[in-house]
Short mmCIF file of C-alpha atoms in Angstrom, two decimals:
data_model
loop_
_atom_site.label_atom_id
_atom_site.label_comp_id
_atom_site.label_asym_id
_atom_site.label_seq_id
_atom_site.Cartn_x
_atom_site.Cartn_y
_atom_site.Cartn_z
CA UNK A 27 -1.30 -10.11 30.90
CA UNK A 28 -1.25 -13.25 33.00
CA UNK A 29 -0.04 -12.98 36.63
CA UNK A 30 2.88 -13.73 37.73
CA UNK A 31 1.58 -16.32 40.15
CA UNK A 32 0.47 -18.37 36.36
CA UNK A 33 3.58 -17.02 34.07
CA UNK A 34 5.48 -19.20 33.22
CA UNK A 35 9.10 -18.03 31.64
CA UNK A 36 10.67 -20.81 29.20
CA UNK A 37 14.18 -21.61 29.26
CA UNK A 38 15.29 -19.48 26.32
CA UNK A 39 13.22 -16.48 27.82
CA UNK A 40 15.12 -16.71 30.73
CA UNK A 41 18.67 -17.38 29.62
CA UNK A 42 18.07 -13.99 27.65
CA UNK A 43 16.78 -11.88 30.27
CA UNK A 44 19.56 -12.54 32.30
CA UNK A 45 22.21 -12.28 29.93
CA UNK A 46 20.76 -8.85 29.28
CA UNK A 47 21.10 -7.86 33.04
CA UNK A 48 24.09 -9.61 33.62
CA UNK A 49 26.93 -8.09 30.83
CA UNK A 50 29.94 -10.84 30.84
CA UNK A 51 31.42 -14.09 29.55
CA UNK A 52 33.98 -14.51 31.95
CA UNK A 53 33.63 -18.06 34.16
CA UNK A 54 32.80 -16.01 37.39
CA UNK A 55 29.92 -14.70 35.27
CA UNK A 56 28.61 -18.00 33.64
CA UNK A 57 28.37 -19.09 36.94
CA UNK A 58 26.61 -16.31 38.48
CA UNK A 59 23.87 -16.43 35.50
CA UNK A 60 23.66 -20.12 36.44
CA UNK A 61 22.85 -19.71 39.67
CA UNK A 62 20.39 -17.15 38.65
CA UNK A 63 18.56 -19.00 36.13
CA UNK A 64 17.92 -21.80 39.18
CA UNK A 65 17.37 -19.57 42.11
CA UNK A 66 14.54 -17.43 39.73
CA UNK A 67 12.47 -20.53 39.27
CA UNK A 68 11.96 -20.78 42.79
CA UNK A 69 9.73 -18.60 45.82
CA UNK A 70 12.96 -19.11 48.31
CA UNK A 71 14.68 -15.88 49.98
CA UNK A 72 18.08 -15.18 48.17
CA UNK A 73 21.17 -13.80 50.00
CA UNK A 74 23.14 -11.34 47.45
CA UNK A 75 26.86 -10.85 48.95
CA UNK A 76 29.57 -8.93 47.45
CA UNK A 77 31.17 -5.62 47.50
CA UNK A 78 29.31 -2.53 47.11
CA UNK A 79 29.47 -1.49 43.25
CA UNK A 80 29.42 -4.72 41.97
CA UNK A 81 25.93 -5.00 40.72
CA UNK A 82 23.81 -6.51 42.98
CA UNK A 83 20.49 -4.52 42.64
CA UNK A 84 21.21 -6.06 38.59
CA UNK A 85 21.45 -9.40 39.96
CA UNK A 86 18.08 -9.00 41.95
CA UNK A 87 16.17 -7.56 39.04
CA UNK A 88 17.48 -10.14 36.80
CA UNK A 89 16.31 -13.33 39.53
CA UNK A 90 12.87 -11.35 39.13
CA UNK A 91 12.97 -10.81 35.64
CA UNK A 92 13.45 -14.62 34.84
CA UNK A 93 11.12 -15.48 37.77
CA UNK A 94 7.09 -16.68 37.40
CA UNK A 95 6.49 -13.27 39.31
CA UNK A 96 8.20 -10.85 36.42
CA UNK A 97 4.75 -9.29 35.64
CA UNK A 98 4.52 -7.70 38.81
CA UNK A 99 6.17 -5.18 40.55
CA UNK A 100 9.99 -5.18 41.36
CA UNK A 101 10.59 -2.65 44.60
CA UNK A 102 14.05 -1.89 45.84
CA UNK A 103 14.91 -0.51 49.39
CA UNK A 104 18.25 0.63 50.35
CA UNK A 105 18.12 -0.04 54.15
CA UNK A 106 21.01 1.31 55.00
CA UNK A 107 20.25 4.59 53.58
CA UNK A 108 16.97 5.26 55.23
CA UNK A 109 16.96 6.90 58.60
CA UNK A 110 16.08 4.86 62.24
CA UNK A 111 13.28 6.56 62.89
CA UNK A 112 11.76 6.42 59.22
CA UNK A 113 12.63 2.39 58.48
CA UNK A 114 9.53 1.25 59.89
CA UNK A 115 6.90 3.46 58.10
CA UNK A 116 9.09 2.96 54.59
CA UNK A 117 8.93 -0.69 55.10
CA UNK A 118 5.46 -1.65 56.50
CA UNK A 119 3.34 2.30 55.58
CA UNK A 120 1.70 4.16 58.43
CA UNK A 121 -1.67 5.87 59.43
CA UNK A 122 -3.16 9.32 59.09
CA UNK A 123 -1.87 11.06 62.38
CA UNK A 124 0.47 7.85 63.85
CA UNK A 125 3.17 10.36 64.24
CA UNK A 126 4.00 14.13 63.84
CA UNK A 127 4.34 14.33 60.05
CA UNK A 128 1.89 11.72 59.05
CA UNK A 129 -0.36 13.46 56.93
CA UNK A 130 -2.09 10.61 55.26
CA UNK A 131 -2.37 6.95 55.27
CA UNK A 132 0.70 5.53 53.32
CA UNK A 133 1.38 2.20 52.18
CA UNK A 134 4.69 0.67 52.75
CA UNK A 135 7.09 -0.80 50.35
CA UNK A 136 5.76 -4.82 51.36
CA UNK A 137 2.14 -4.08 50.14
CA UNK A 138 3.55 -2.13 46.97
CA UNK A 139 5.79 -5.19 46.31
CA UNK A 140 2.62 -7.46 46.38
CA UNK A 141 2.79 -10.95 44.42
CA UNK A 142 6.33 -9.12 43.17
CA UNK A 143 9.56 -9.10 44.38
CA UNK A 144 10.97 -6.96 46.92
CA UNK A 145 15.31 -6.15 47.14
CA UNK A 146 16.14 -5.17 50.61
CA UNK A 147 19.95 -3.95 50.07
CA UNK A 148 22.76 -2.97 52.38
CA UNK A 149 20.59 -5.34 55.04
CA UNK A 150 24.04 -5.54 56.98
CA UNK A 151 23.19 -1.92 58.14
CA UNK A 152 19.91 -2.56 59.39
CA UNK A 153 18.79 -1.57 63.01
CA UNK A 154 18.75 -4.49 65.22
CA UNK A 155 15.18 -3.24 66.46
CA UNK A 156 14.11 -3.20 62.93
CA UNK A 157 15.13 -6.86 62.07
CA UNK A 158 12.85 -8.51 64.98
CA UNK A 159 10.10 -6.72 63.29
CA UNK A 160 11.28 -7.96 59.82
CA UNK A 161 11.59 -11.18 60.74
CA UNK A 162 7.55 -11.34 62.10
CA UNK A 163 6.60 -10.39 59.02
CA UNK A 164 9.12 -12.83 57.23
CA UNK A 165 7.10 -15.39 59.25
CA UNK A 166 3.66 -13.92 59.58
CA UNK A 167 3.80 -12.90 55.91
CA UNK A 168 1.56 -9.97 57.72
CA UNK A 169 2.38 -6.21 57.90
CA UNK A 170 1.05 -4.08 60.51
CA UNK A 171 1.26 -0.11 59.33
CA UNK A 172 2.40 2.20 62.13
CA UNK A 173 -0.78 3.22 64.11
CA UNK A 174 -2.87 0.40 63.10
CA UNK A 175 -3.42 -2.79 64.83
CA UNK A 176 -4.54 -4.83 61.73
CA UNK A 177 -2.57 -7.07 60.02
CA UNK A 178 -2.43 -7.26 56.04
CA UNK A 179 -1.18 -9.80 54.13
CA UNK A 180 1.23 -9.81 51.65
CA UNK A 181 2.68 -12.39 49.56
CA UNK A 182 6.28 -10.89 48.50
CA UNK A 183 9.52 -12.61 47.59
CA UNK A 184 12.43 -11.21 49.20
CA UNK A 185 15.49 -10.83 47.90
CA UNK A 186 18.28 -8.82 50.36
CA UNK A 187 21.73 -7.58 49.81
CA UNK A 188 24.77 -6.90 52.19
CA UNK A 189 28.31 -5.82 51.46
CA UNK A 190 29.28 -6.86 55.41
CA UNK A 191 30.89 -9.84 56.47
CA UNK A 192 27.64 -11.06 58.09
CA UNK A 193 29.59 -13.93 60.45
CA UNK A 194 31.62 -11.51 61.80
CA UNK A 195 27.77 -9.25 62.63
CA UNK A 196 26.31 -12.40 63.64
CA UNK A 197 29.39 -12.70 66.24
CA UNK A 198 29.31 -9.33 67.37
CA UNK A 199 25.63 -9.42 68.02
CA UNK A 200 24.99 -6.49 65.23
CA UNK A 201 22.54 -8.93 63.25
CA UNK A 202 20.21 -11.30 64.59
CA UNK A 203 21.14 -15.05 63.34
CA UNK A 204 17.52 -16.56 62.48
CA UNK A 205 17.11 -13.31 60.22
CA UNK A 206 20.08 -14.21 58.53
CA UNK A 207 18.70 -17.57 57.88
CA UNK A 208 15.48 -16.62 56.75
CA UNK A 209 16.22 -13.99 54.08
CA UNK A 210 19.99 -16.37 53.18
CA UNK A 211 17.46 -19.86 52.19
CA UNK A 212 20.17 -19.22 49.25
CA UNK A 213 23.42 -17.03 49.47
CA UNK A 214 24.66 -15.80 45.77
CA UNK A 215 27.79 -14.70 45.69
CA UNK A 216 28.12 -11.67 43.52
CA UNK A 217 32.01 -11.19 42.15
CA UNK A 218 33.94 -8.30 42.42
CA UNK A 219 35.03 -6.55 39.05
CA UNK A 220 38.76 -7.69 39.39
CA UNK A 221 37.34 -11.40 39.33
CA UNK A 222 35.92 -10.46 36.10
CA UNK A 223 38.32 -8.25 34.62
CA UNK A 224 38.52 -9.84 31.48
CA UNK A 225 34.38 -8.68 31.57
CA UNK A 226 35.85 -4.63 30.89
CA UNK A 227 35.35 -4.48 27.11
CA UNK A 228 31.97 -6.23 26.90
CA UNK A 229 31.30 -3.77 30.16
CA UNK A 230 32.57 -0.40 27.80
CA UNK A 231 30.99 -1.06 25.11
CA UNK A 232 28.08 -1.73 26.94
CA UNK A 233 27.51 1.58 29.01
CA UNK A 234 28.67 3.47 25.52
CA UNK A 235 25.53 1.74 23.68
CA UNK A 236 23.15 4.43 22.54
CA UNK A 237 25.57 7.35 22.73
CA UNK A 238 26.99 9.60 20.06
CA UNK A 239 30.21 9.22 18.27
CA UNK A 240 31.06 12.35 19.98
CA UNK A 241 30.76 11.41 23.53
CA UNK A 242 32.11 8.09 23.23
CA UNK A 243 36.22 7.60 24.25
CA UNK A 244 38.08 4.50 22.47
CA UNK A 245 40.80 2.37 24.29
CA UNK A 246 43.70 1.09 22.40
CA UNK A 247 45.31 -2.43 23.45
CA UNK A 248 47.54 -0.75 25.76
CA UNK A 249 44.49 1.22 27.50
CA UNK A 250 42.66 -2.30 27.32
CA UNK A 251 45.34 -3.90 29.55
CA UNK A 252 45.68 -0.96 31.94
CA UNK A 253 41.61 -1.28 32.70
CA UNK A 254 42.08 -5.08 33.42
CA UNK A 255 45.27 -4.51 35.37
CA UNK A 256 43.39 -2.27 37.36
CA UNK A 257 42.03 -3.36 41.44
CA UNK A 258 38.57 -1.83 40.98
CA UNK A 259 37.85 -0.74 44.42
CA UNK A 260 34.96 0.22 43.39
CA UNK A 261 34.09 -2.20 41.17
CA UNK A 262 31.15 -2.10 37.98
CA UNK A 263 30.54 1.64 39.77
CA UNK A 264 33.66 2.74 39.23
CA UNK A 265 34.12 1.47 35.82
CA UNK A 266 31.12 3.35 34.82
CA UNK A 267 32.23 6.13 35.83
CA UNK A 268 35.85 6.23 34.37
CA UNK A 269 33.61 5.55 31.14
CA UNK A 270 31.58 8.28 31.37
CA UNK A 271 34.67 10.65 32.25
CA UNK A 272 36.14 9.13 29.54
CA UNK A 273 33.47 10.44 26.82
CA UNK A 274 33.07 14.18 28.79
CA UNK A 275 37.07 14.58 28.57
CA UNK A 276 37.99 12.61 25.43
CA UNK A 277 35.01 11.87 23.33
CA UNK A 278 36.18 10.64 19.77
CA UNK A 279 39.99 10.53 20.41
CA UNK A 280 41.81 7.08 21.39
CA UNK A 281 43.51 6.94 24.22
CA UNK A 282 46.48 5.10 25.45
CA UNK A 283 47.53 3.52 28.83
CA UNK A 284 49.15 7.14 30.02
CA UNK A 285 45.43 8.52 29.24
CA UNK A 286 43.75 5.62 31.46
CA UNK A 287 46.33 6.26 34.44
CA UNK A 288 44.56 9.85 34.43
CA UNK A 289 41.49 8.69 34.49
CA UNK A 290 41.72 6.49 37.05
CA UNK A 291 43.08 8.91 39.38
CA UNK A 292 40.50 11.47 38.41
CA UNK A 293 43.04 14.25 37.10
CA UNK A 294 42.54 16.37 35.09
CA UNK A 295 44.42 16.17 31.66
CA UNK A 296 47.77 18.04 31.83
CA UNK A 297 47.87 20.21 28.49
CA UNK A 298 51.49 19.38 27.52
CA UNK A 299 51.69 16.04 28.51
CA UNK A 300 48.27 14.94 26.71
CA UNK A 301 47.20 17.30 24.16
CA UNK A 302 50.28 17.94 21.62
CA UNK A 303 51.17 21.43 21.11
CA UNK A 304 52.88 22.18 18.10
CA UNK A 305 54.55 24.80 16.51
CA UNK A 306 52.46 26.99 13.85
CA UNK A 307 53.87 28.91 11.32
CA UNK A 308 51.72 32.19 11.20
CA UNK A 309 48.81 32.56 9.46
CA UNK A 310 48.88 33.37 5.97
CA UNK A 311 45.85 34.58 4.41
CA UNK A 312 45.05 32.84 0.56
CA UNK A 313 44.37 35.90 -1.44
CA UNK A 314 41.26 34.98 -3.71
CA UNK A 315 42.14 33.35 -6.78
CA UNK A 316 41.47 34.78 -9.97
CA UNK A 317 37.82 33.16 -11.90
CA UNK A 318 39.31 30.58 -14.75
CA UNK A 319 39.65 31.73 -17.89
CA UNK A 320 40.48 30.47 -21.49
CA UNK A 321 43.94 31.38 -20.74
CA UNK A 322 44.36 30.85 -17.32
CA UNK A 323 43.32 27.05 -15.54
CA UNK A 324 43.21 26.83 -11.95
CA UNK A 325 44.29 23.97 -9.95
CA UNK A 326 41.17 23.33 -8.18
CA UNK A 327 42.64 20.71 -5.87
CA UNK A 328 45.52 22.80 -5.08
CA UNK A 329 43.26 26.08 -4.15
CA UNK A 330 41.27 23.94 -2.01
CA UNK A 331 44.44 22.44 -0.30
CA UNK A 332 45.60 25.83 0.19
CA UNK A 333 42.55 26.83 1.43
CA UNK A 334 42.55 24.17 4.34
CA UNK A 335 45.90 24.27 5.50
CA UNK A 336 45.35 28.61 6.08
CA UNK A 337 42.27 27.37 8.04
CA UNK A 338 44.28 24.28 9.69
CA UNK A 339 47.29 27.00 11.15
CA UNK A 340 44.20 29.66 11.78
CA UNK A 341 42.31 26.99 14.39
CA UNK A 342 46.15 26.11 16.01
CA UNK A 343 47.03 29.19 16.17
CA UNK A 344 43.28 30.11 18.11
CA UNK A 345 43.86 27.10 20.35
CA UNK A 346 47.66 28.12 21.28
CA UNK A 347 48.67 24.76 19.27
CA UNK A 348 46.33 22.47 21.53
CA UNK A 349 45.42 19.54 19.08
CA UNK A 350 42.34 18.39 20.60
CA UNK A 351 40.76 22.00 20.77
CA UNK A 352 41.65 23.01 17.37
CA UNK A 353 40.01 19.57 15.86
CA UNK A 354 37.13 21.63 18.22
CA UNK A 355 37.18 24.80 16.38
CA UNK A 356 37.54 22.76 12.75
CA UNK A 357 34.39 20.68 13.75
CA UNK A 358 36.93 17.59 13.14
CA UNK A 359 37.67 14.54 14.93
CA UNK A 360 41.11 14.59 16.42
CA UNK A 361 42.68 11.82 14.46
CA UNK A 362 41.57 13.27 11.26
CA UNK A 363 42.90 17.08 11.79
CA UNK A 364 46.29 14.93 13.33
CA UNK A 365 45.84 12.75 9.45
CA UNK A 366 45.72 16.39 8.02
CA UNK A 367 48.84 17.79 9.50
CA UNK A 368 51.05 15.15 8.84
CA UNK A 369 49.74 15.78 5.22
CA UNK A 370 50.86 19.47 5.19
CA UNK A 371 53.73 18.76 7.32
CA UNK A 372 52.57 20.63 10.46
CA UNK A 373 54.88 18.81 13.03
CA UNK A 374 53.91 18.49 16.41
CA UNK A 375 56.62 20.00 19.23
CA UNK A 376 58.34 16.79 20.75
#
């Protein structure tokens, strides 16, 4: 494969690797994908603002994906996550024996990002020692490993990524302004989920892809509505995660707006508000029917009707009349045992 300093991604290529990465039609999210398509076909630092959940480690792999420098490697960094004392080696690598714990030489995350792309997020939080020794390297395009004297060059494109209101750190002195202009040549806004609520359904169906029938949860209209009504504090995270709750809790069933209000709040399902309980009649055993004879036809559809309405009240009656766990015991999908005893005329307690 060629490098990615001689790739060259057509237009087509790189409208569909971003629209892979980037799940949406709404107008905040045709414009994000065009700023993306222009800022990938260039070498300048990218600024990636928005709140934290929104997707901006997606945003920076899909800049690299439709950039000339996709062969090659794609590192993130969360900087913010990393301890003070530890920033420094993770970033630039260290020597055998520079400090108590430094067992053997270890390259840093700039020379693994080589001719690639390298996502520096939560940059907000970065130590304010730390970013004068960014910024030399931003400039030197050199990195000096901790214990060594000897400069190595790298050739990395850096894209960074800050939830912070980065004026208001300028102003308080918490982040050093030429920094901020180096690694913000270009400033992409990233949009919160409620900017893009009308994103949700393309968003569902795209974190259910690939799962089974079983785990996956369906939202009616009214379900639908609640989900785009909703603030998203925290944003394409949190939807994700009401998803996934979604298919642990309710996989196969359909669920409603009441349903979704649960969810959101991260209760847990109250059995007599969600589950119906319903009054069974006790079990009555089929006795075996007698084999046909010349003389005596059996109503096959009628045994067999029989049959499953004795093993219908037998799984309520096990589940003390919970719907949703008798459908468990039956090996049926909710809606179809609910299909089953409105056929028999198994009501469910109002």
């Amino acid at each position: 494969m060629a490098s990615g300093a001689n790739m060259v991604i057509s237009t087509a290529e790189c409208e569909r690797t971003i629209a892979a990465l980037v799940i949406g039609t709404s107008p905040a999210v045709q414009r994000l994908r065009a700023m993306i398509a222009r800022v990938a076909a260039s070498e300048v630092s990218v600024l990636l603002a928005g709140p934290s959940g929104s997707g901006k480690e997606l945003v920076a792999q899909a800049i690299h994906a439709a950039s000339n420098r996709c062969a090659n490697p794609f590192v993130a960094i969360n900087t913010g996550a990393i301890p003070g004392e530890l920033i420094e080696s993770e970033l630039f690598g260290h020597e055998k024996g520079s400090f108590t714990g430094a067992h053997n030489r270890r390259t840093g995350h700039f020379e693994n990002a080589h001719k690639g792309t390298l996502f520096l997020d939560e940059i907000g939080d970065m130590r304010f020692d730390m970013q004068v020794k960014l910024l030399r390297v931003l400039e030197e395009r050199l990195v000096t490993r901790v214990g060594s004297s000897v400069g190595t060059p790298v050739d990395v494109r850096i894209i960074s990524a800050t939830h912070r209101d980065m004026d208001h750190a300028i102003a308080d002195g918490r982040f050093r302004q030429d920094l901020f202009f180096r690694l913000g040549v270009v400033l992409v806004h990233v949009p919160a989920l409620a900017e893009r609520a009308e994103d949700i359904p393309l968003l569902i169906r795209h974190f259910q892809k690939g799962k089974p029938a079983g785990a996956i949860a369906h939202f009616d209209e009214s379900a639908l509505k609640k989900l785009m009504a909703h603030d998203w504090p925290g944003n394409v995270r949190e939807l994700r995660n009401v998803v996934e709750r979604a298919g642990v809790l309710y996989g196969g069933e359909i669920l409603n707006a009441e349903d979704v209000a649960l969810l959101l709040t991260n209760a847990a399902p109250p059995l007599e508000s969600r589950r119906e309980r319903v009054a069974v009649a006790p079990v009555s055993f089929v006795p075996a029917a007698p084999a046909p004879g010349k003389d005596q036809p059996i109503d096959l559809r009628q045994e067999i009707e029989a049959i499953e309405l004795e093993r219908i009240n037998m799984a309520l009656e096990l589940a003390d009349g919970i719907v949703s766990e008798a459908a468990r015991l039956l090996t049926l999908k909710r809606t179809t045992l609910i299909e089953k005893m409105r056929k028999y005329g198994v009501q469910a307690v109002a």
